[in-house]
Short mmCIF file of C-alpha atoms and ligand atoms in Angstrom, two decimals:
data_model
loop_
_atom_site.label_atom_id
_atom_site.label_comp_id
_atom_site.label_asym_id
_atom_site.label_seq_id
_atom_site.Cartn_x
_atom_site.Cartn_y
_atom_site.Cartn_z
CA UNK A 1 100.76 119.28 111.37
CA UNK A 2 97.71 118.60 109.41
CA UNK A 3 99.44 115.82 106.87
CA UNK A 4 100.46 114.16 109.76
CA UNK A 5 96.74 114.17 110.95
CA UNK A 6 95.37 113.06 107.73
CA UNK A 7 98.20 109.66 107.28
CA UNK A 8 97.41 108.76 110.87
CA UNK A 9 93.62 108.96 110.52
CA UNK A 10 94.15 107.25 107.22
CA UNK A 11 96.46 104.29 108.38
CA UNK A 12 93.86 104.43 111.51
CA UNK A 13 91.02 103.59 109.16
CA UNK A 14 92.79 100.89 107.24
CA UNK A 15 92.79 98.93 110.53
CA UNK A 16 89.73 99.88 112.37
CA UNK A 17 86.94 100.10 109.52
CA UNK A 18 87.33 95.97 109.28
CA UNK A 19 87.06 94.78 112.32
CA UNK A 20 82.92 93.98 113.28
CA UNK A 21 82.10 94.15 116.57
CA UNK A 22 80.61 90.36 116.32
CA UNK A 23 84.09 89.02 115.93
CA UNK A 24 84.79 85.59 117.92
CA UNK A 25 87.02 86.59 120.92
CA UNK A 26 86.25 83.61 123.50
CA UNK A 27 88.64 80.86 123.10
CA UNK A 28 85.90 78.39 125.02
CA UNK A 29 83.74 78.91 121.51
CA UNK A 30 86.28 78.45 119.17
CA UNK A 31 84.88 75.62 117.52
CA UNK A 32 86.73 72.37 116.66
CA UNK A 33 88.40 71.67 113.00
CA UNK A 34 90.15 69.17 111.48
CA UNK A 35 93.46 70.53 109.05
CA UNK A 36 94.99 69.24 105.80
CA UNK A 37 98.36 67.99 107.01
CA UNK A 38 101.41 69.27 105.72
CA UNK A 39 103.02 65.69 105.45
CA UNK A 40 100.92 64.07 102.72
CA UNK A 41 100.34 64.83 99.43
CA UNK A 42 96.69 65.30 97.62
CA UNK A 43 96.90 61.89 96.85
CA UNK A 44 97.26 60.48 99.81
CA UNK A 45 100.79 59.70 99.57
CA UNK A 46 102.94 60.19 103.35
CA UNK A 47 105.56 62.70 102.64
CA UNK A 48 108.62 61.42 104.23
CA UNK A 49 112.02 62.98 103.62
CA UNK A 50 113.08 66.44 101.80
CA UNK A 51 113.49 65.38 98.92
CA UNK A 52 109.63 64.03 98.41
CA UNK A 53 108.74 67.57 100.01
CA UNK A 54 110.76 69.85 97.55
CA UNK A 55 109.85 67.87 94.30
CA UNK A 56 106.76 66.88 95.06
CA UNK A 57 104.54 68.19 98.13
CA UNK A 58 105.95 71.93 97.82
CA UNK A 59 105.64 72.62 94.29
CA UNK A 60 101.63 71.44 94.84
CA UNK A 61 101.59 73.80 97.54
CA UNK A 62 102.84 76.46 95.80
CA UNK A 63 100.31 75.59 92.51
CA UNK A 64 97.29 75.65 94.92
CA UNK A 65 98.02 78.57 96.93
CA UNK A 66 98.72 80.43 93.48
CA UNK A 67 95.51 79.13 92.08
CA UNK A 68 93.06 79.16 95.23
CA UNK A 69 94.39 82.16 97.52
CA UNK A 70 96.99 84.83 96.12
CA UNK A 71 96.79 84.22 92.38
CA UNK A 72 99.34 83.16 89.86
CA UNK A 73 102.16 86.12 89.58
CA UNK A 74 104.27 86.91 86.53
CA UNK A 75 107.60 85.39 86.13
CA UNK A 76 110.65 87.39 86.77
CA UNK A 77 111.55 89.51 84.40
CA UNK A 78 114.20 88.59 81.83
CA UNK A 79 116.16 92.06 82.52
CA UNK A 80 115.64 94.61 85.73
CA UNK A 81 115.40 98.13 84.43
CA UNK A 82 116.80 100.11 87.27
CA UNK A 83 118.96 103.25 88.36
CA UNK A 84 121.07 104.19 91.03
CA UNK A 85 119.65 107.56 91.55
CA UNK A 86 121.74 108.61 94.51
CA UNK A 87 124.78 107.55 96.68
CA UNK A 88 125.74 109.22 100.05
CA UNK A 89 128.76 107.67 102.15
CA UNK A 90 127.98 109.79 105.16
CA UNK A 91 124.34 109.70 105.64
CA UNK A 92 122.44 109.51 109.16
CA UNK A 93 125.46 111.53 111.19
CA UNK A 94 128.00 109.34 109.19
CA UNK A 95 126.51 106.00 110.22
CA UNK A 96 125.10 105.12 107.33
CA UNK A 97 125.93 104.52 103.42
CA UNK A 98 122.47 105.78 101.62
CA UNK A 99 121.44 104.49 98.35
CA UNK A 100 118.06 105.22 96.75
CA UNK A 101 117.53 103.15 93.56
CA UNK A 102 114.69 103.40 91.12
CA UNK A 103 113.37 100.12 89.52
CA UNK A 104 110.91 100.67 86.53
CA UNK A 105 108.17 98.38 85.85
CA UNK A 106 107.32 99.41 82.43
CA UNK A 107 108.81 100.93 79.31
CA UNK A 108 107.16 103.94 78.96
CA UNK A 109 107.64 107.28 81.16
CA UNK A 110 104.25 107.10 83.05
CA UNK A 111 104.87 103.61 83.95
CA UNK A 112 104.65 102.73 87.84
CA UNK A 113 108.26 103.10 89.52
CA UNK A 114 109.55 102.44 92.82
CA UNK A 115 112.38 103.68 95.00
CA UNK A 116 114.52 101.86 97.11
CA UNK A 117 116.14 103.22 100.09
CA UNK A 118 119.18 101.34 101.32
CA UNK A 119 120.98 101.84 104.47
CA UNK A 120 124.10 99.97 104.46
CA UNK A 121 126.48 100.42 107.83
CA UNK A 122 129.10 103.08 106.74
CA UNK A 123 132.17 101.76 106.35
CA UNK A 124 131.67 97.90 105.85
CA UNK A 125 134.80 96.09 104.87
CA UNK A 126 132.67 93.44 103.38
CA UNK A 127 129.09 92.74 101.54
CA UNK A 128 126.18 92.96 104.38
CA UNK A 129 123.19 90.92 105.46
CA UNK A 130 119.95 93.13 104.32
CA UNK A 131 116.73 93.16 105.77
CA UNK A 132 114.71 93.95 103.11
CA UNK A 133 110.78 95.44 104.24
CA UNK A 134 107.73 96.91 102.76
CA UNK A 135 106.20 100.16 103.99
CA UNK A 136 102.63 101.47 104.50
CA UNK A 137 103.61 104.93 104.29
CA UNK A 138 106.76 105.69 101.75
CA UNK A 139 110.33 105.41 102.30
CA UNK A 140 110.85 109.11 103.80
CA UNK A 141 109.10 107.91 106.80
CA UNK A 142 111.51 105.46 107.62
CA UNK A 143 114.01 107.47 109.47
CA UNK A 144 114.38 111.40 109.60
CA UNK A 145 116.54 111.79 106.96
CA UNK A 146 116.47 114.94 104.63
CA UNK A 147 118.48 113.04 101.80
CA UNK A 148 115.37 110.33 101.32
CA UNK A 149 113.24 112.12 98.32
CA UNK A 150 109.92 113.09 99.35
CA UNK A 151 107.41 111.10 97.02
CA UNK A 152 103.54 110.63 96.84
CA UNK A 153 101.16 109.00 99.03
CA UNK A 154 97.79 107.54 98.82
CA UNK A 155 95.60 108.91 101.15
CA UNK A 156 91.51 108.66 101.89
CA UNK A 157 90.13 112.54 101.91
CA UNK A 158 88.39 112.20 105.11
CA UNK A 159 85.59 114.69 103.69
CA UNK A 160 84.97 112.90 100.05
CA UNK A 161 86.62 109.65 101.50
CA UNK A 162 88.35 109.33 98.05
CA UNK A 163 91.63 108.38 98.01
CA UNK A 164 94.18 110.63 96.11
CA UNK A 165 97.63 111.07 95.27
CA UNK A 166 99.60 114.02 97.16
CA UNK A 167 102.84 114.66 97.41
CA UNK A 168 103.98 114.18 101.12
CA UNK A 169 104.86 116.97 103.65
CA UNK A 170 108.29 117.28 104.74
CA UNK A 171 107.15 117.15 107.97
CA UNK A 172 106.48 113.11 107.28
CA UNK A 173 109.92 112.52 107.46
CA UNK A 174 110.63 109.79 109.89
CA UNK A 175 107.04 109.37 110.86
CA UNK A 176 107.57 105.98 111.12
CA UNK A 177 110.81 105.71 112.58
CA UNK A 178 109.65 103.65 115.47
CA UNK A 179 108.86 100.56 113.31
CA UNK A 180 112.04 100.45 111.41
CA UNK A 181 114.91 100.55 114.11
CA UNK A 182 117.55 101.59 111.80
CA UNK A 183 120.12 102.50 114.35
CA UNK A 184 119.47 99.15 115.85
CA UNK A 185 119.59 97.39 112.06
CA UNK A 186 122.88 99.14 111.24
CA UNK A 187 124.68 98.52 114.88
CA UNK A 188 123.76 95.22 114.20
CA UNK A 189 126.07 94.96 111.32
CA UNK A 190 123.17 95.06 108.87
CA UNK A 191 121.44 97.15 106.14
CA UNK A 192 118.01 98.06 106.08
CA UNK A 193 116.12 98.23 102.36
CA UNK A 194 112.87 99.48 102.21
CA UNK A 195 110.20 100.43 99.13
CA UNK A 196 106.97 101.93 99.26
CA UNK A 197 103.99 99.54 98.58
CA UNK A 198 101.74 102.89 97.21
CA UNK A 199 104.65 102.82 94.27
CA UNK A 200 103.63 99.41 93.39
CA UNK A 201 99.48 99.70 93.67
CA UNK A 202 98.12 101.63 95.89
CA UNK A 203 95.63 99.88 98.59
CA UNK A 204 91.73 100.14 97.61
CA UNK A 205 89.16 98.48 95.99
CA UNK A 206 89.34 99.66 92.36
CA UNK A 207 93.03 100.84 92.64
CA UNK A 208 94.51 98.46 90.13
CA UNK A 209 94.54 100.93 87.35
CA UNK A 210 97.09 103.05 89.13
CA UNK A 211 99.58 99.97 89.86
CA UNK A 212 101.50 97.56 88.08
CA UNK A 213 99.22 94.78 87.19
CA UNK A 214 97.47 96.36 83.98
CA UNK A 215 101.03 96.20 82.68
CA UNK A 216 100.33 92.25 82.49
CA UNK A 217 97.01 91.93 81.23
CA UNK A 218 96.80 89.43 78.23
CA UNK A 219 95.18 90.87 75.01
CA UNK A 220 91.78 91.66 75.39
CA UNK A 221 91.26 90.92 79.28
CA UNK A 222 90.46 94.20 81.48
CA UNK A 223 91.08 92.54 84.80
CA UNK A 224 93.13 89.67 85.90
CA UNK A 225 91.88 86.05 85.57
CA UNK A 226 90.34 84.19 88.92
CA UNK A 227 93.69 82.24 89.19
CA UNK A 228 95.98 85.28 88.67
CA UNK A 229 97.58 87.60 91.22
CA UNK A 230 95.57 90.57 93.34
CA UNK A 231 97.26 93.31 95.11
CA UNK A 232 98.92 90.93 97.42
CA UNK A 233 100.86 89.42 94.82
CA UNK A 234 101.82 92.27 93.23
CA UNK A 235 103.30 94.05 96.21
CA UNK A 236 105.45 90.66 96.61
CA UNK A 237 106.49 90.78 93.06
CA UNK A 238 107.91 93.93 93.61
CA UNK A 239 109.74 92.59 96.77
CA UNK A 240 111.90 89.99 94.54
CA UNK A 241 112.30 92.99 92.18
CA UNK A 242 113.83 94.60 94.95
CA UNK A 243 115.83 91.19 95.70
CA UNK A 244 117.31 91.02 91.25
CA UNK A 245 118.93 94.88 92.81
CA UNK A 246 120.06 93.37 95.48
CA UNK A 247 122.13 90.84 93.98
CA UNK A 248 123.59 93.51 91.61
CA UNK A 249 124.77 95.58 94.60
CA UNK A 250 128.22 94.48 95.74
CA UNK A 251 127.80 95.94 98.91
CA UNK A 252 124.96 93.49 99.93
CA UNK A 253 125.50 89.80 101.00
CA UNK A 254 122.70 88.25 98.80
CA UNK A 255 122.73 85.10 100.05
CA UNK A 256 121.75 86.78 103.41
CA UNK A 257 118.55 88.98 102.94
CA UNK A 258 115.73 88.79 105.63
CA UNK A 259 112.03 89.90 104.09
CA UNK A 260 110.07 91.64 106.52
CA UNK A 261 106.26 92.94 106.39
CA UNK A 262 103.60 93.76 108.97
CA UNK A 263 100.26 93.15 108.88
CA UNK A 264 98.80 93.00 105.37
CA UNK A 265 102.29 93.28 104.57
CA UNK A 266 103.40 90.34 106.54
CA UNK A 267 100.60 88.32 104.30
CA UNK A 268 102.57 89.85 101.66
CA UNK A 269 106.24 88.78 102.85
CA UNK A 270 105.07 85.21 103.65
CA UNK A 271 103.82 84.77 99.78
CA UNK A 272 106.83 86.25 98.24
CA UNK A 273 108.69 84.36 100.46
CA UNK A 274 106.48 81.01 99.94
CA UNK A 275 107.69 82.17 96.02
CA UNK A 276 111.39 83.22 96.22
CA UNK A 277 113.62 81.05 97.61
CA UNK A 278 116.35 84.11 97.48
CA UNK A 279 114.78 85.45 100.41
CA UNK A 280 116.85 83.26 103.26
CA UNK A 281 114.67 84.57 105.96
CA UNK A 282 111.15 85.54 106.22
CA UNK A 283 109.55 87.43 108.81
CA UNK A 284 105.80 87.53 109.49
CA UNK A 285 105.05 90.64 112.02
CA UNK A 286 101.11 90.25 112.95
CA UNK A 287 100.10 88.86 109.49
CA UNK A 288 97.09 87.29 110.77
CA UNK A 289 93.93 85.79 108.95
CA UNK A 290 95.44 85.18 105.26
CA UNK A 291 98.83 85.09 106.54
CA UNK A 292 99.99 83.21 109.28
CA UNK A 293 96.95 82.66 111.42
CA UNK A 294 94.57 79.12 110.81
CA UNK A 295 92.07 81.01 108.63
CA UNK A 296 90.09 77.45 110.30
CA UNK A 297 90.16 78.75 113.88
CA UNK A 298 86.71 81.02 114.08
CA UNK A 299 88.72 83.66 116.38
CA UNK A 300 89.33 87.17 115.01
CA UNK A 301 89.28 88.22 111.25
CA UNK A 302 87.68 85.42 108.81
CA UNK A 303 88.01 84.87 105.46
CA UNK A 304 84.66 86.65 104.65
CA UNK A 305 86.07 89.93 106.37
CA UNK A 306 89.08 89.60 104.06
CA UNK A 307 87.22 89.40 100.80
CA UNK A 308 84.58 92.22 101.89
CA UNK A 309 86.72 94.63 103.11
CA UNK A 310 89.81 94.27 100.60
CA UNK A 311 88.54 92.51 97.39
CA UNK A 312 91.58 93.43 95.63
CA UNK A 313 93.82 91.65 97.95
CA UNK A 314 93.69 87.83 96.70
CA UNK A 315 92.52 86.15 93.71
CA UNK A 316 89.16 85.61 92.09
CA UNK A 317 89.39 82.02 93.06
CA UNK A 318 89.68 82.85 97.11
CA UNK A 319 86.13 84.71 97.24
CA UNK A 320 84.52 81.28 97.21
CA UNK A 321 85.70 80.52 100.66
CA UNK A 322 83.75 82.87 102.36
CA UNK A 323 82.18 81.05 105.05
CA UNK A 324 83.58 77.85 103.83
CA UNK A 325 87.05 77.35 105.45
CA UNK A 326 86.46 73.99 106.42
CA UNK A 327 86.47 73.00 102.67
CA UNK A 328 90.01 75.27 102.05
CA UNK A 329 92.50 72.12 100.55
CA UNK A 330 94.87 74.41 102.41
CA UNK A 331 95.61 76.50 106.02
CA UNK A 332 97.87 78.86 106.97
CA UNK A 333 100.52 75.96 108.40
CA UNK A 334 100.55 74.92 104.89
CA UNK A 335 101.63 78.83 103.42
CA UNK A 336 104.01 78.84 106.32
CA UNK A 337 105.80 75.42 105.27
CA UNK A 338 106.79 76.78 102.03
CA UNK A 339 109.44 78.66 103.69
CA UNK A 340 111.14 75.55 104.37
CA UNK A 341 114.19 75.08 105.32
CA UNK A 342 115.21 78.65 105.44
CA UNK A 343 114.31 80.76 108.57
CA UNK A 344 111.13 81.78 109.51
CA UNK A 345 109.97 84.28 112.35
CA UNK A 346 106.14 84.73 113.16
CA UNK A 347 105.31 87.23 115.86
CA UNK A 348 101.91 88.50 117.39
CA UNK A 349 100.89 90.99 119.89
CA UNK A 350 98.84 90.36 122.91
CA UNK A 351 96.12 93.08 122.09
CA UNK A 352 96.10 92.16 118.30
CA UNK A 353 93.28 89.96 119.07
CA UNK A 354 91.79 90.41 115.21
CA UNK A 355 94.93 88.79 113.75
CA UNK A 356 94.50 85.88 116.30
CA UNK A 357 97.94 85.40 117.90
CA UNK A 358 96.77 82.14 118.85
CA UNK A 359 96.19 80.98 115.28
CA UNK A 360 99.33 82.34 114.36
CA UNK A 361 101.36 80.49 117.04
CA UNK A 362 99.89 77.31 115.54
CA UNK A 363 100.32 77.96 111.66
CA UNK A 364 104.07 78.34 112.88
CA UNK A 365 104.02 74.93 115.16
CA UNK A 366 101.88 73.15 112.89
CA UNK A 367 104.04 73.63 109.98
CA UNK A 368 107.51 73.09 112.19
CA UNK A 369 107.71 69.16 111.38
CA UNK A 370 108.70 70.31 107.56
CA UNK A 371 111.78 71.68 109.24
CA UNK A 372 112.31 68.78 110.63
CA UNK A 373 112.77 66.83 107.33
CA UNK A 374 115.49 68.84 106.86
CA UNK A 375 117.46 68.07 110.03
CA UNK A 376 115.98 71.66 111.37
CA UNK A 377 114.24 72.35 114.38
CA UNK A 378 110.95 74.44 114.28
CA UNK A 379 109.35 75.79 117.06
CA UNK A 380 109.23 72.42 118.91
CA UNK A 381 106.22 73.34 121.20
CA UNK A 382 102.10 73.44 120.93
CA UNK A 383 101.81 75.13 123.71
CA UNK A 384 101.70 78.82 123.43
CA UNK A 385 104.62 80.64 125.46
CA UNK A 386 104.19 83.61 127.55
CA UNK A 387 104.75 86.94 126.68
CA UNK A 388 108.00 88.31 125.55
CA UNK A 389 109.62 84.77 126.11
CA UNK A 390 110.34 83.72 122.31
CA UNK A 391 110.44 80.07 121.32
CA UNK A 392 111.76 78.00 118.76
CA UNK A 393 114.55 77.78 116.51
CA UNK A 394 114.89 77.81 112.36
CA UNK A 395 111.25 78.56 112.87
CA UNK A 396 110.50 81.01 115.86
CA UNK A 397 107.66 83.02 117.43
CA UNK A 398 107.12 85.19 120.11
CA UNK A 399 104.32 87.18 121.23
CA UNK A 400 104.71 90.56 123.25
CA UNK A 401 102.32 92.64 125.23
CA UNK A 402 100.78 95.78 123.26
CA UNK A 403 98.93 96.18 120.33
CA UNK A 404 99.19 95.89 116.78
CA UNK A 405 102.32 97.53 115.88
CA UNK A 406 106.05 96.81 115.29
CA UNK A 407 108.13 97.92 117.95
CA UNK A 408 111.95 97.87 119.00
CA UNK A 409 111.15 94.55 120.77
CA UNK A 410 109.75 92.79 117.89
CA UNK A 411 113.25 94.44 115.86
CA UNK A 412 115.53 93.39 118.70
CA UNK A 413 113.97 89.35 117.89
CA UNK A 414 114.58 89.27 114.65
CA UNK A 415 118.01 90.65 114.62
CA UNK A 416 118.87 88.11 117.45
CA UNK A 417 117.53 85.35 115.21
CA UNK A 418 119.31 86.85 112.16
CA UNK A 419 122.16 86.30 113.94
CA UNK A 420 121.27 82.78 114.84
CA UNK A 421 120.25 81.83 110.59
CA UNK A 422 123.20 83.80 109.37
CA UNK A 423 126.04 82.15 111.89
C1 GTR B 501 92.91 94.85 108.79
C2 GTR B 501 92.91 94.01 108.31
C3 GTR B 501 93.80 92.64 108.62
C4 GTR B 501 95.22 93.19 108.36
C5 GTR B 501 95.42 95.02 108.58
C6 GTR B 501 96.68 95.82 108.85
O1 GTR B 501 91.95 95.97 108.38
O2 GTR B 501 91.46 93.37 108.28
O3 GTR B 501 94.02 91.56 107.99
O4 GTR B 501 95.81 93.00 107.39
O5 GTR B 501 94.06 95.43 108.28
O6 GTR B 501 97.20 95.39 107.56
O7 GTR B 501 97.04 96.74 108.89
#
């Protein structure tokens, strides 16, 4: 019980302490703004076809996001160092084949490594499409499955307010099961792969030393350059390493892998999916500011809040945009456009005003013309839909009732969307 209380307290504190009372929530007071255009190159030339998009506009946007926002990540390693630690064909009461795969990030024994949990429908006759997700709380919280090894979890001690790495208690098994909906995913014929972001780098200012980024510092560097990756870049890079593994797994249809993340991990999914085109679908669940929401909208969280509360998430250059969103040569529609022409799902929750649902919708709607270059339909509307009325085709959006969370309703929409994209 005690541990569950600590985890709840910790997760709550992540969301709560960063929300100042003076955030703007009155739509009528949101000032007008002017956005950079998706289909215009920085030199002013118009983008009229898919080839110009792919060979010129996309690379310049990717470079801009690398330099100004998330920081550049290292290249794909020449070899993935991994080990299939266990395989059980009768997991979850016989419904699933479960694999635990350890991915090693460094050469030395103390270097960071992550455990990837892979569930596939038991008895599948051919390789299956997979949802790959990042977890806030550890892979053993995904399902109450005693076959998942308990790991260590970074938690903030309520007394000292310091973060500590503690062995997870058995009671935390399945603690975040409602956010993963494993039964629904398996019943739809898909697999689910999940890793714990804390295995890659813990999530607090000053935590870099415990994660993978030090492995890539250049000689003489004690911290990444202003245009080198932050924690979001590191978590996203690990998602690509999970993808490297999925490509090697013969039970997985690696051409059909959807990358999923919620909140800060939704921002992470967008950036990882923007860079790594092997992800055929990218799902942003309430990614908010720095994710799907238009930054120039003065509603809910702002750039200055991100940089003040989470200085480790973005790169050094991003700090200069505090209260200067109008000067950004980018905005969220351009981040989202980097997923084109693959499947993109953006989802919001009505009570999650901090994430700016309307800003998230507009990001997806304003990115959609890029899908048009490829003969695909995006959102196809500029009016926010009503609650529980998903809109769009290869770019899709919904807003549901309720709080900042991932729910069964959200997963039902993602499964439906995946069936459409992977038909
Ligand atoms: C909040 C943060 C948001 C969002 C959220 C989360 O505190 O301000 O940008 O990422 O955390 O990740 O839960």
